[in-house]
Amino acid sequence: MILHEFLSFEVLRLIWWLILGVLLIGFALTDGFDMGAAALLPFVAKTDTERRVVINTMGPVWEGNQVWFILGGGAIFAAFPPLYAISFSGFYLAMFVILSALIFRPVAFKFRSKREDPKWRSRWDNVLVFSGATPALLFGVAVGNVMLGVPFHLTPDLHAIYEGGAFGKLFGLLRPFAILCGVVSLAMLVMHGAGWLVLKTEGAIAARARLYGSRAALVVLAGYALAGIWLAVGIDSFAYVTPPAPDGPSNPLAWQVVHGGSWLAAYGERPWIVIAPLLGFIGTAMAWRALRSGGELSPLGWSKLGIFGMISSVGLTIFPFLLPSNTHPDSSLSVWTATSSHQTLFVMLVATAIFLPMIMAYTAWVYKVLWGKVTEDQVTDPDSHSY
């Protein structure tokens, strides 16, 4: 009870905003290299045995990595219900495509090697490429749309209405800035996947991964810089006329929001957040250098730092907003206006404090057990249990 009283509504809201960020970054750092490696499959693996090597670097870990995605969705559902309702409704078709890709991935893992037919295996390889590249692209497109604002509004009784229309829920998301964010996201995870393959493979596969990963890193650096310039000169931000009460009711309509100005004004108000984009640039540049210079563990480590910085920069730049509305700015959702109750956030925090460390410890143990390279001899051994 003392802890409950000490953790005010404002503090709990901030904690859950941070936890959501940790979960989404955790998903990008773990399942991100799976998606990147899958997208690289036809480029780094030229023979059937080489493709099996690449697939077996992902096969034992993808299920555990995807837990972070499930946890992130659960956190949005329980801690930020309006955000869950509006985003999953407005991005419904895009989410359906992403989930289809994620569902087909394990099917491809299981069925690819069931037949010796090259055409059969090639089709499943294409499915794996789709399952890696499509989510990586569309997650970035979604981030771009968040920064642009989404067409929805809330009725006086807080009923959410998305104004994009059926096809607008997919094709309406493909705005130029959002597409740029999607390209940066795809290149970022390709770079990350290349770092993973450098760590887990050897010979020709690792050499090709270095080549394509270093190229992807250059695309990330150029695209991320271009996105920053675009934000500065071509995209209006959102701001409260008067700051909402951090411990006030979860009612977005109680506060007036204006659409105008620059998102980069946040760096004048909170200069310390510049560390996030700096980490994004530094991590990506060092990942490029490590891929070119022959490092084995360092490319993956530096790419993790770059991904951490770039994703963090988005959250810190738009804070406290979670999902702005570009048609009815007063309906915009923020950390202060779109959370569950004080009691709900507290109970969830207690459960998270118990189970999240267990998940992280188990994940670390799995990676320790599976440490080492996947070789052609291992996957061709008839007594092995490889894909």
CSV table of C-alpha atoms in Angstrom, one decimal:
chain,number,residue,atom,x,y,z
A,1,MET,CA,0.0,0.0,0.0
A,2,ILE,CA,2.9,2.4,0.8
A,3,LEU,CA,4.4,1.6,-2.6
A,4,HIS,CA,1.1,2.2,-4.3
A,5,GLU,CA,0.8,5.7,-2.7
A,6,PHE,CA,4.4,6.5,-3.5
A,7,LEU,CA,4.0,5.7,-7.2
A,8,SER,CA,1.7,8.5,-8.2
A,9,PHE,CA,-0.5,8.4,-11.3
A,10,GLU,CA,2.1,10.7,-13.1
A,11,VAL,CA,5.0,8.4,-12.2
A,12,LEU,CA,3.2,5.3,-13.3
A,13,ARG,CA,2.3,6.8,-16.6
A,14,LEU,CA,5.9,7.7,-17.2
A,15,ILE,CA,7.1,4.2,-16.1
A,16,TRP,CA,4.7,2.5,-18.6
A,17,TRP,CA,5.7,4.8,-21.4
A,18,LEU,CA,9.3,3.7,-20.7
A,19,ILE,CA,8.3,0.0,-20.4
A,20,LEU,CA,6.5,0.2,-23.7
A,21,GLY,CA,9.7,1.7,-25.3
A,22,VAL,CA,11.8,-1.1,-23.8
A,23,LEU,CA,9.5,-3.8,-25.2
A,24,LEU,CA,9.4,-2.3,-28.7
A,25,ILE,CA,13.2,-1.8,-28.7
A,26,GLY,CA,13.6,-5.3,-27.4
A,27,PHE,CA,11.5,-6.6,-30.2
A,28,ALA,CA,13.6,-4.7,-32.8
A,29,LEU,CA,16.9,-5.8,-31.3
A,30,THR,CA,16.0,-9.5,-31.2
A,31,ASP,CA,13.3,-10.4,-33.8
A,32,GLY,CA,14.8,-7.6,-35.9
A,33,PHE,CA,17.9,-9.6,-36.8
A,34,ASP,CA,15.6,-12.6,-37.7
A,35,MET,CA,13.7,-10.4,-40.1
A,36,GLY,CA,16.8,-8.9,-41.5
A,37,ALA,CA,18.5,-12.2,-42.0
A,38,ALA,CA,15.4,-13.6,-43.7
A,39,ALA,CA,15.3,-10.6,-46.1
A,40,LEU,CA,18.9,-11.2,-47.0
A,41,LEU,CA,18.4,-14.9,-47.7
A,42,PRO,CA,18.6,-14.9,-51.5
A,43,PHE,CA,21.5,-12.4,-51.5
A,44,VAL,CA,23.8,-14.1,-49.0
A,45,ALA,CA,23.0,-17.8,-49.7
A,46,LYS,CA,23.5,-19.1,-53.3
A,47,THR,CA,23.1,-22.9,-52.7
A,48,ASP,CA,20.5,-25.0,-50.9
A,49,THR,CA,23.0,-25.8,-48.2
A,50,GLU,CA,23.9,-22.2,-47.7
A,51,ARG,CA,20.3,-21.3,-47.4
A,52,ARG,CA,19.8,-24.0,-44.8
A,53,VAL,CA,22.7,-22.5,-42.9
A,54,VAL,CA,21.1,-19.1,-42.8
A,55,ILE,CA,17.7,-20.6,-41.9
A,56,ASN,CA,19.2,-22.5,-39.0
A,57,THR,CA,20.7,-19.4,-37.5
A,58,MET,CA,17.1,-18.1,-37.0
A,59,GLY,CA,15.2,-21.3,-36.5
A,60,PRO,CA,16.1,-22.0,-32.8
A,61,VAL,CA,15.5,-18.4,-31.6
A,62,TRP,CA,12.7,-16.7,-33.6
A,63,GLU,CA,9.9,-17.9,-31.3
A,64,GLY,CA,11.6,-16.5,-28.2
A,65,ASN,CA,12.4,-13.3,-30.0
A,66,GLN,CA,8.8,-12.8,-31.1
A,67,VAL,CA,7.7,-12.8,-27.4
A,68,TRP,CA,8.8,-9.2,-27.3
A,69,PHE,CA,6.2,-8.3,-30.0
A,70,ILE,CA,3.5,-10.0,-28.0
A,71,LEU,CA,4.5,-8.3,-24.8
A,72,GLY,CA,4.5,-4.9,-26.6
A,73,GLY,CA,1.0,-5.5,-27.9
A,74,GLY,CA,-0.2,-6.6,-24.5
A,75,ALA,CA,1.4,-3.5,-22.9
A,76,ILE,CA,-0.5,-1.2,-25.3
A,77,PHE,CA,-3.7,-3.1,-24.7
A,78,ALA,CA,-3.6,-3.0,-20.9
A,79,ALA,CA,-1.7,0.3,-20.3
A,80,PHE,CA,-2.9,2.5,-23.2
A,81,PRO,CA,-6.3,1.1,-24.2
A,82,PRO,CA,-7.3,4.1,-26.5
A,83,LEU,CA,-4.0,3.7,-28.3
A,84,TYR,CA,-4.6,0.0,-28.8
A,85,ALA,CA,-8.2,0.5,-30.1
A,86,ILE,CA,-7.4,3.3,-32.5
A,87,SER,CA,-4.1,2.1,-33.9
A,88,PHE,CA,-5.2,-1.5,-34.4
A,89,SER,CA,-8.4,-0.2,-36.0
A,90,GLY,CA,-6.8,2.4,-38.2
A,91,PHE,CA,-3.9,0.3,-39.2
A,92,TYR,CA,-6.0,-2.9,-39.5
A,93,LEU,CA,-5.1,-4.0,-43.0
A,94,ALA,CA,-1.4,-3.2,-42.5
A,95,MET,CA,-1.4,-5.2,-39.3
A,96,PHE,CA,-3.2,-8.0,-41.1
A,97,VAL,CA,-0.4,-8.1,-43.7
A,98,ILE,CA,2.3,-8.0,-40.9
A,99,LEU,CA,0.6,-10.8,-38.9
A,100,SER,CA,0.2,-12.9,-42.1
A,101,ALA,CA,3.9,-12.6,-42.7
A,102,LEU,CA,4.7,-13.5,-39.1
A,103,ILE,CA,2.4,-16.5,-39.3
A,104,PHE,CA,3.8,-17.8,-42.6
A,105,ARG,CA,7.4,-17.6,-41.2
A,106,PRO,CA,7.2,-20.7,-39.0
A,107,VAL,CA,5.3,-22.6,-41.7
A,108,ALA,CA,8.1,-21.9,-44.1
A,109,PHE,CA,10.7,-23.1,-41.5
A,110,LYS,CA,8.8,-26.4,-40.9
A,111,PHE,CA,7.8,-27.2,-44.5
A,112,ARG,CA,10.8,-26.0,-46.6
A,113,SER,CA,13.0,-29.1,-46.3
A,114,LYS,CA,10.2,-31.6,-46.3
A,115,ARG,CA,10.7,-32.2,-50.1
A,116,GLU,CA,13.9,-32.3,-52.2
A,117,ASP,CA,12.2,-30.5,-55.1
A,118,PRO,CA,14.2,-27.2,-55.8
A,119,LYS,CA,11.0,-25.4,-56.9
A,120,TRP,CA,9.2,-26.3,-53.6
A,121,ARG,CA,12.2,-25.1,-51.6
A,122,SER,CA,12.5,-21.9,-53.6
A,123,ARG,CA,8.8,-21.0,-53.0
A,124,TRP,CA,9.3,-21.4,-49.2
A,125,ASP,CA,12.5,-19.3,-49.4
A,126,ASN,CA,10.4,-16.5,-51.1
A,127,VAL,CA,7.9,-16.8,-48.2
A,128,LEU,CA,10.8,-16.3,-45.7
A,129,VAL,CA,12.0,-13.3,-47.6
A,130,PHE,CA,8.4,-11.9,-47.5
A,131,SER,CA,8.1,-12.7,-43.8
A,132,GLY,CA,11.3,-10.7,-43.0
A,133,ALA,CA,11.1,-7.7,-45.4
A,134,THR,CA,7.4,-6.9,-45.2
A,135,PRO,CA,7.1,-6.4,-41.4
A,136,ALA,CA,10.4,-4.5,-41.3
A,137,LEU,CA,9.1,-2.1,-44.0
A,138,LEU,CA,5.6,-1.7,-42.6
A,139,PHE,CA,6.7,-1.1,-39.0
A,140,GLY,CA,8.7,1.9,-40.3
A,141,VAL,CA,5.7,3.1,-42.4
A,142,ALA,CA,3.6,3.0,-39.2
A,143,VAL,CA,6.2,5.1,-37.3
A,144,GLY,CA,6.2,7.6,-40.1
A,145,ASN,CA,2.4,7.9,-40.0
A,146,VAL,CA,2.5,8.5,-36.2
A,147,MET,CA,4.8,11.5,-36.7
A,148,LEU,CA,2.6,12.8,-39.6
A,149,GLY,CA,-0.6,12.3,-37.6
A,150,VAL,CA,-3.5,9.8,-38.3
A,151,PRO,CA,-7.0,10.7,-39.5
A,152,PHE,CA,-9.3,9.9,-36.6
A,153,HIS,CA,-11.4,11.7,-34.1
A,154,LEU,CA,-13.2,11.1,-30.8
A,155,THR,CA,-16.9,11.7,-30.2
A,156,PRO,CA,-17.9,13.4,-27.0
A,157,ASP,CA,-18.4,10.0,-25.4
A,158,LEU,CA,-14.9,9.1,-26.5
A,159,HIS,CA,-15.9,6.7,-29.3
A,160,ALA,CA,-13.1,6.6,-31.8
A,161,ILE,CA,-13.8,7.0,-35.5
A,162,TYR,CA,-11.1,6.4,-38.1
A,163,GLU,CA,-11.6,8.5,-41.2
A,164,GLY,CA,-9.3,6.8,-43.6
A,165,GLY,CA,-11.8,4.4,-45.2
A,166,ALA,CA,-11.3,0.7,-46.0
A,167,PHE,CA,-8.5,1.1,-48.5
A,168,GLY,CA,-7.1,4.1,-46.8
A,169,LYS,CA,-6.3,1.9,-43.8
A,170,LEU,CA,-3.5,0.4,-46.0
A,171,PHE,CA,-2.8,2.5,-49.1
A,172,GLY,CA,-3.5,5.8,-47.2
A,173,LEU,CA,-0.6,5.0,-45.0
A,174,LEU,CA,1.8,5.1,-48.0
A,175,ARG,CA,2.7,8.8,-47.7
A,176,PRO,CA,6.1,9.9,-48.9
A,177,PHE,CA,7.6,10.6,-45.5
A,178,ALA,CA,6.1,7.3,-44.1
A,179,ILE,CA,7.7,5.4,-47.1
A,180,LEU,CA,11.0,7.0,-46.3
A,181,CYS,CA,10.7,5.8,-42.7
A,182,GLY,CA,9.8,2.3,-44.0
A,183,VAL,CA,12.9,2.2,-46.1
A,184,VAL,CA,15.1,3.3,-43.2
A,185,SER,CA,13.4,0.6,-41.0
A,186,LEU,CA,14.0,-2.1,-43.6
A,187,ALA,CA,17.6,-1.1,-44.2
A,188,MET,CA,18.2,-0.8,-40.4
A,189,LEU,CA,17.0,-4.4,-39.9
A,190,VAL,CA,18.9,-5.7,-42.9
A,191,MET,CA,22.1,-4.2,-41.4
A,192,HIS,CA,21.2,-5.9,-38.1
A,193,GLY,CA,20.5,-9.2,-39.8
A,194,ALA,CA,23.8,-9.0,-41.5
A,195,GLY,CA,25.5,-8.5,-38.2
A,196,TRP,CA,23.8,-11.6,-36.9
A,197,LEU,CA,24.9,-13.7,-39.9
A,198,VAL,CA,28.5,-12.4,-39.5
A,199,LEU,CA,28.4,-13.7,-36.0
A,200,LYS,CA,26.7,-17.0,-36.7
A,201,THR,CA,28.1,-18.1,-40.1
A,202,GLU,CA,31.5,-18.3,-41.8
A,203,GLY,CA,33.0,-18.3,-45.3
A,204,ALA,CA,31.1,-17.0,-48.3
A,205,ILE,CA,27.8,-16.4,-46.4
A,206,ALA,CA,29.5,-14.1,-43.8
A,207,ALA,CA,31.5,-12.3,-46.6
A,208,ARG,CA,28.3,-11.6,-48.5
A,209,ALA,CA,26.5,-10.5,-45.3
A,210,ARG,CA,29.3,-8.0,-44.7
A,211,LEU,CA,28.9,-6.6,-48.2
A,212,TYR,CA,25.1,-6.1,-48.1
A,213,GLY,CA,25.0,-5.1,-44.4
A,214,SER,CA,27.5,-2.3,-45.0
A,215,ARG,CA,25.5,-1.1,-48.0
A,216,ALA,CA,22.3,-1.2,-45.8
A,217,ALA,CA,24.1,0.8,-43.1
A,218,LEU,CA,24.9,3.6,-45.6
A,219,VAL,CA,21.2,3.7,-46.6
A,220,VAL,CA,20.3,4.0,-43.0
A,221,LEU,CA,22.6,6.9,-42.4
A,222,ALA,CA,21.4,8.8,-45.5
A,223,GLY,CA,17.7,8.0,-44.9
A,224,TYR,CA,17.8,8.9,-41.2
A,225,ALA,CA,19.6,12.2,-41.9
A,226,LEU,CA,17.0,13.0,-44.7
A,227,ALA,CA,14.2,12.2,-42.3
A,228,GLY,CA,15.6,14.6,-39.8
A,229,ILE,CA,15.8,17.4,-42.4
A,230,TRP,CA,12.3,16.6,-43.6
A,231,LEU,CA,11.0,16.8,-40.0
A,232,ALA,CA,12.7,20.2,-39.6
A,233,VAL,CA,11.4,21.9,-42.7
A,234,GLY,CA,8.4,20.0,-44.1
A,235,ILE,CA,6.3,18.4,-41.3
A,236,ASP,CA,4.2,20.1,-38.7
A,237,SER,CA,4.3,18.9,-35.2
A,238,PHE,CA,1.6,18.8,-32.5
A,239,ALA,CA,1.6,20.7,-29.2
A,240,TYR,CA,-0.7,21.4,-26.3
A,241,VAL,CA,-2.0,24.9,-25.8
A,242,THR,CA,-1.8,24.3,-22.1
A,243,PRO,CA,0.0,21.3,-20.7
A,244,PRO,CA,-2.4,18.5,-19.5
A,245,ALA,CA,-2.4,17.5,-15.9
A,246,PRO,CA,0.0,14.5,-15.6
A,247,ASP,CA,-2.3,13.0,-12.9
A,248,GLY,CA,-5.5,14.1,-14.6
A,249,PRO,CA,-8.3,11.9,-16.1
A,250,SER,CA,-7.6,9.9,-19.3
A,251,ASN,CA,-9.7,12.2,-21.5
A,252,PRO,CA,-7.9,13.5,-24.7
A,253,LEU,CA,-10.8,15.9,-25.4
A,254,ALA,CA,-10.2,17.8,-22.1
A,255,TRP,CA,-7.1,19.5,-23.6
A,256,GLN,CA,-6.6,21.7,-26.7
A,257,VAL,CA,-3.9,20.6,-29.2
A,258,VAL,CA,-2.6,22.7,-32.1
A,259,HIS,CA,-1.0,21.4,-35.3
A,260,GLY,CA,1.9,23.5,-36.3
A,261,GLY,CA,5.6,24.2,-35.6
A,262,SER,CA,8.4,21.6,-35.8
A,263,TRP,CA,8.9,18.4,-34.0
A,264,LEU,CA,12.6,19.3,-33.6
A,265,ALA,CA,11.5,22.1,-31.2
A,266,ALA,CA,11.6,19.3,-28.6
A,267,TYR,CA,15.4,19.5,-28.7
A,268,GLY,CA,15.3,23.1,-27.6
A,269,GLU,CA,13.0,22.3,-24.7
A,270,ARG,CA,14.8,19.2,-23.6
A,271,PRO,CA,18.4,19.4,-25.0
A,272,TRP,CA,19.5,16.2,-23.4
A,273,ILE,CA,17.4,14.1,-25.8
A,274,VAL,CA,19.9,14.8,-28.6
A,275,ILE,CA,21.8,11.9,-27.2
A,276,ALA,CA,19.3,9.5,-28.9
A,277,PRO,CA,19.8,10.5,-32.5
A,278,LEU,CA,23.6,10.8,-31.8
A,279,LEU,CA,23.6,7.2,-30.7
A,280,GLY,CA,21.6,6.3,-33.8
A,281,PHE,CA,24.2,7.9,-36.1
A,282,ILE,CA,27.2,6.7,-34.1
A,283,GLY,CA,26.0,3.1,-33.7
A,284,THR,CA,25.1,2.8,-37.4
A,285,ALA,CA,28.4,4.4,-38.6
A,286,MET,CA,30.4,2.0,-36.3
A,287,ALA,CA,28.4,-1.0,-37.5
A,288,TRP,CA,29.3,0.0,-41.1
A,289,ARG,CA,33.0,0.2,-40.0
A,290,ALA,CA,32.9,-3.1,-38.2
A,291,LEU,CA,31.3,-4.9,-41.1
A,292,ARG,CA,33.9,-3.5,-43.4
A,293,SER,CA,36.9,-4.1,-41.1
A,294,GLY,CA,36.1,-7.8,-40.3
A,295,GLY,CA,34.7,-7.7,-36.8
A,296,GLU,CA,32.6,-10.7,-35.8
A,297,LEU,CA,30.7,-9.6,-32.6
A,298,SER,CA,31.1,-5.9,-33.0
A,299,PRO,CA,28.8,-5.4,-36.1
A,300,LEU,CA,25.9,-6.8,-34.1
A,301,GLY,CA,26.7,-4.9,-31.0
A,302,TRP,CA,27.0,-1.5,-32.8
A,303,SER,CA,23.9,-2.1,-34.9
A,304,LYS,CA,22.0,-2.7,-31.6
A,305,LEU,CA,23.3,0.7,-30.4
A,306,GLY,CA,22.2,2.4,-33.6
A,307,ILE,CA,18.7,0.8,-33.4
A,308,PHE,CA,18.3,1.8,-29.8
A,309,GLY,CA,19.2,5.4,-30.6
A,310,MET,CA,17.0,5.7,-33.6
A,311,ILE,CA,13.9,4.2,-32.0
A,312,SER,CA,14.4,6.2,-28.8
A,313,SER,CA,14.7,9.4,-30.8
A,314,VAL,CA,11.2,8.9,-32.2
A,315,GLY,CA,9.6,8.4,-28.7
A,316,LEU,CA,11.6,11.3,-27.2
A,317,THR,CA,10.9,13.7,-30.1
A,318,ILE,CA,7.1,13.3,-30.0
A,319,PHE,CA,6.7,13.0,-26.2
A,320,PRO,CA,4.2,13.2,-24.6
A,321,PHE,CA,2.2,12.3,-27.7
A,322,LEU,CA,1.5,8.6,-28.6
A,323,LEU,CA,-0.8,9.0,-31.6
A,324,PRO,CA,-1.7,12.5,-32.9
A,325,SER,CA,-4.7,13.2,-35.1
A,326,ASN,CA,-4.1,15.3,-38.1
A,327,THR,CA,-7.8,15.9,-38.8
A,328,HIS,CA,-8.9,16.7,-35.2
A,329,PRO,CA,-5.8,17.6,-33.2
A,330,ASP,CA,-7.8,17.8,-29.9
A,331,SER,CA,-8.4,14.0,-30.2
A,332,SER,CA,-4.7,13.3,-30.1
A,333,LEU,CA,-3.6,10.6,-27.6
A,334,SER,CA,-0.7,11.2,-25.2
A,335,VAL,CA,1.0,9.7,-22.2
A,336,TRP,CA,-1.1,11.9,-19.9
A,337,THR,CA,-4.5,11.4,-21.6
A,338,ALA,CA,-4.7,7.8,-22.9
A,339,THR,CA,-3.8,5.4,-20.0
A,340,SER,CA,-5.6,2.9,-17.8
A,341,SER,CA,-6.4,3.8,-14.2
A,342,HIS,CA,-3.9,4.3,-11.5
A,343,GLN,CA,-4.8,0.9,-9.9
A,344,THR,CA,-4.5,-0.9,-13.2
A,345,LEU,CA,-1.1,0.5,-14.0
A,346,PHE,CA,0.2,-0.4,-10.5
A,347,VAL,CA,-1.0,-4.0,-10.6
A,348,MET,CA,0.5,-4.4,-14.1
A,349,LEU,CA,3.8,-3.0,-12.9
A,350,VAL,CA,4.0,-5.5,-10.0
A,351,ALA,CA,3.4,-8.4,-12.4
A,352,THR,CA,6.0,-7.0,-14.9
A,353,ALA,CA,8.6,-6.6,-12.1
A,354,ILE,CA,8.1,-10.3,-11.4
A,355,PHE,CA,7.9,-11.8,-14.8
A,356,LEU,CA,10.0,-9.6,-17.1
A,357,PRO,CA,13.3,-10.4,-15.4
A,358,MET,CA,12.4,-14.1,-15.7
A,359,ILE,CA,11.9,-13.7,-19.4
A,360,MET,CA,15.1,-11.9,-19.8
A,361,ALA,CA,17.1,-14.4,-17.8
A,362,TYR,CA,15.6,-17.3,-19.8
A,363,THR,CA,16.4,-15.5,-23.1
A,364,ALA,CA,20.0,-15.0,-22.0
A,365,TRP,CA,20.3,-18.7,-21.0
A,366,VAL,CA,19.0,-19.8,-24.4
A,367,TYR,CA,21.5,-17.6,-26.3
A,368,LYS,CA,24.3,-19.0,-24.1
A,369,VAL,CA,23.3,-22.6,-24.9
A,370,LEU,CA,23.0,-21.8,-28.7
A,371,TRP,CA,26.3,-19.8,-28.8
A,372,GLY,CA,28.5,-20.7,-31.7
A,373,LYS,CA,28.5,-20.7,-35.5
A,374,VAL,CA,26.2,-22.7,-37.7
A,375,THR,CA,28.2,-24.6,-40.3
A,376,GLU,CA,27.4,-26.6,-43.5
A,377,ASP,CA,28.6,-29.8,-41.9
A,378,GLN,CA,26.1,-29.4,-39.1
A,379,VAL,CA,23.1,-28.8,-41.4
A,380,THR,CA,24.0,-31.7,-43.7
A,381,ASP,CA,24.6,-34.2,-40.9
A,382,PRO,CA,21.8,-36.8,-41.2
A,383,ASP,CA,21.7,-37.2,-37.4
A,384,SER,CA,21.2,-33.4,-36.8
A,385,HIS,CA,17.8,-31.9,-36.1
A,386,SER,CA,18.4,-28.9,-38.4
A,387,TYR,CA,15.8,-27.4,-40.8
